[in-house]
Amino acid sequence: MSVTIKDIAKSLGISYSSVSRALNNKPGVSSETRKRVIDEAKKMGYKPNDMARGLVKKQTNTIGVIIPDIANSFFGEVTEGIIETANENGYTVFLCITNWNMEIEKEYLRTLQQKRVDGIILKSSKDQEERRYKDEINVPYILLEGRPAYGNSFVGVNNKRGSYIGTKYLLKQGYRNIAFAGGSKDSYTNMQRVQGYIHALKERAIPIDKELILYNDFTAKGGYILAEELLNNDKNIDAIFAGNDVIALGVLDYATTHDFSIPEELGVLGFDDIFYAELPQIQLTTIHQPKYELGKYALEILIDDIHAGEDRTCKSIILEPKLVVRNTTR
Amino acid sequence: MSVTIKDIAKSLGISYSSVSRALNNKPGVSSETRKRVIDEAKKMGYKPNDMARGLVKKQTNTIGVIIPDIANSFFGEVTEGIIETANENGYTVFLCITNWNMEIEKEYLRTLQQKRVDGIILKSSKDQEERRYKDEINVPYILLEGRPAYGNSFVGVNNKRGSYIGTKYLLKQGYRNIAFAGGSKDSYTNMQRVQGYIHALKERAIPIDKELILYNDFTAKGGYILAEELLNNDKNIDAIFAGNDVIALGVLDYATTHDFSIPEELGVLGFDDIFYAELPQIQLTTIHQPKYELGKYALEILIDDIHAGEDRTCKSIILEPKLVVRNTTR
DNA sequence: AAAGATGTGACAAACGTTTGCAAATGACAG
DNA sequence: CTGTCATTTGCAAACGTTTGTCACATCTTT
């Protein structure tokens, strides 16, 4: 079928080990033979077979990345950080999208290991499951944005602090009845954000009203539904802290189509600072996460872990979020 | 290191060919041995090595997908169609993002072939280059959304017709000085859209003013720059047809921040119908492309081509776009 | 001119599978 | 009790590489 190292050897009348050495810039071949080999390889259109190579070298220079949703540009930007850093380090990224589906996530975890990737970066769709993976995954892996470390490396942001800052800001701006429109209740990230929100309220001795804390999906649709629910009771809600920017978008959708004036009548605060938060038509006030850096650090730690081999020690990196004020809060 | 088929064989005292047959549901082993093998494999945590397997079977059940930009949700949705259809058919997708960089594109093309993917779906960053690939790619591949077929399969949309419909609609709505804010001049897709625009104008005997047809990137920034240029001359432009929705977003950005009233004073028309075109804050009138289907058909054709082997015959699928009226046109 | 040092290239094993073929086993009929 | 099957199992080659070891030339050095 395709040209192999042996074909080159035969055509040049030398042994194929010499061809291999020539092509890999290994010592042990004269520069003259090396040149002949390289020319012949190009002429014959030789493409090394990474499977054969991987088989003997026991490494693939490939790392697997599993994320729930690429349409959410939060993950898009993180992924960008991962891929660029990977390429700079000579790794290729095998990107897997689970669509928030745990079955698919497990499937990918298996596939990646069968492909013998050198390491895995995982954002699980369900933080609870992560501890189980300890036994199932036997390559270096690192958890992204979820519950820190069950004996594995971790990169994430200080979610609790982020929503604490955000809630404090809303209070400072004079909002009094602040609701929380959360994502999945199963999400550790989400619950951390709720914690920060509660913490800020308690600090000001404001009683926590459980009915103001609702959960749905991390989607615009989820936000729309929660907004509808929150704005149609007698609670006089004057601000909604959304679990993330996508949710906030759904909240804004409901609010603008139902004539709530923003930011006077209703303040809206997001979390993530994805790229359309700053579109002039949207101008969402939000908590900024360093997304590209998240990906970059994840990959860098992973590579450290890979190089360290069996006796790797796990690390956690927690980055600090910050408030970005735009037009959806007064 | 990790458990192999030989370890299982040794531990069970049988030959490793039997283990292989048992694990692959091949005939030639008694159901009793099969059961013992499967149990032992699970117990030992056996994970087949896809590289070794791929080496002998000469197939990887993996297809490579190369796209310029995942942040552009047009590609995001197409990719979704590809990945889901692939999984349904037992294939895994190796996703590669080039960032509109031809160097990276070529690099990935090489990498994918070294990994011996069974086929490739390619959206090139520069349609011109595609004809060159004929010799460089020696696995089945299919071009996505660009110039149809140089002897390879193709899936795309009728761009010319799309912009023809769009321009006609703008005229019908009473817009008279319609400019075109295009993406890359190197893009065949882009030029087809320009053609459709010109065609519609000519049909109405409106003279073509070259100064109203400008090019930049397929980015929001590009759109912003072009809008600035188009709206600051004496041409009295009353509508801008953007090369795609992302460009349109940039146009809207400029227009709203510079007090053009939309849609009265300025009509804006996009192309693609990506998801935020329908956000209530945006409500962009645009030409809809069946994105998911584009990806789905691309994959299906590719699989056909793979199965057909050497004597595959190339196919082209051209889908029809349609107009979606929202609020950026009167 | 003999001995050692050096550089070049060939040979073969190994990586973890699949699979064609041969061998062993057992059942059953003649 | 032998011969003929069918079934189950084992052996070994193959896939395309990398790499340790060894043999051979060639070139110094004394």
GROMACS .gro file of N, CA, C and O in nm, chain A residues 10 110 119 124 219 238 262 283 285 310 319:
model
   44
   10LYS      N    1   1.530  -0.094   0.012
   10LYS     CA    2   1.545  -0.180  -0.104
   10LYS      C    3   1.588  -0.097  -0.225
   10LYS      O    4   1.684  -0.130  -0.294
  110ARG      N    5  -1.225   0.552   2.732
  110ARG     CA    6  -1.177   0.421   2.692
  110ARG      C    7  -1.100   0.432   2.561
  110ARG      O    8  -0.987   0.384   2.548
  119GLY      N    9  -0.142   1.136   2.765
  119GLY     CA   10  -0.205   1.196   2.882
  119GLY      C   11  -0.342   1.249   2.845
  119GLY      O   12  -0.376   1.260   2.727
  124SER      N   13  -1.504   1.682   3.329
  124SER     CA   14  -1.613   1.586   3.337
  124SER      C   15  -1.748   1.657   3.333
  124SER      O   16  -1.762   1.770   3.378
  219THR      N   17  -2.723   2.628   3.004
  219THR     CA   18  -2.756   2.666   2.867
  219THR      C   19  -2.840   2.794   2.868
  219THR      O   20  -2.897   2.831   2.971
  238ASP      N   21  -3.459   4.211   4.197
  238ASP     CA   22  -3.407   4.323   4.118
  238ASP      C   23  -3.271   4.293   4.056
  238ASP      O   24  -3.212   4.377   3.989
  262ILE      N   25  -3.319   4.702   3.170
  262ILE     CA   26  -3.189   4.661   3.222
  262ILE      C   27  -3.093   4.777   3.204
  262ILE      O   28  -3.088   4.834   3.095
  283GLN      N   29  -2.309   4.353   2.608
  283GLN     CA   30  -2.240   4.428   2.716
  283GLN      C   31  -2.276   4.376   2.854
  283GLN      O   32  -2.324   4.449   2.941
  285THR      N   33  -2.221   4.250   3.221
  285THR     CA   34  -2.133   4.256   3.337
  285THR      C   35  -2.110   4.112   3.384
  285THR      O   36  -2.205   4.035   3.393
  310GLU      N   37   0.601   0.747   3.664
  310GLU     CA   38   0.526   0.688   3.774
  310GLU      C   39   0.525   0.773   3.900
  310GLU      O   40   0.424   0.785   3.969
  319LEU      N   41  -0.658   2.971   3.973
  319LEU     CA   42  -0.643   3.108   3.925
  319LEU      C   43  -0.753   3.197   3.984
  319LEU      O   44  -0.861   3.150   4.018
   0.00000   0.00000   0.00000
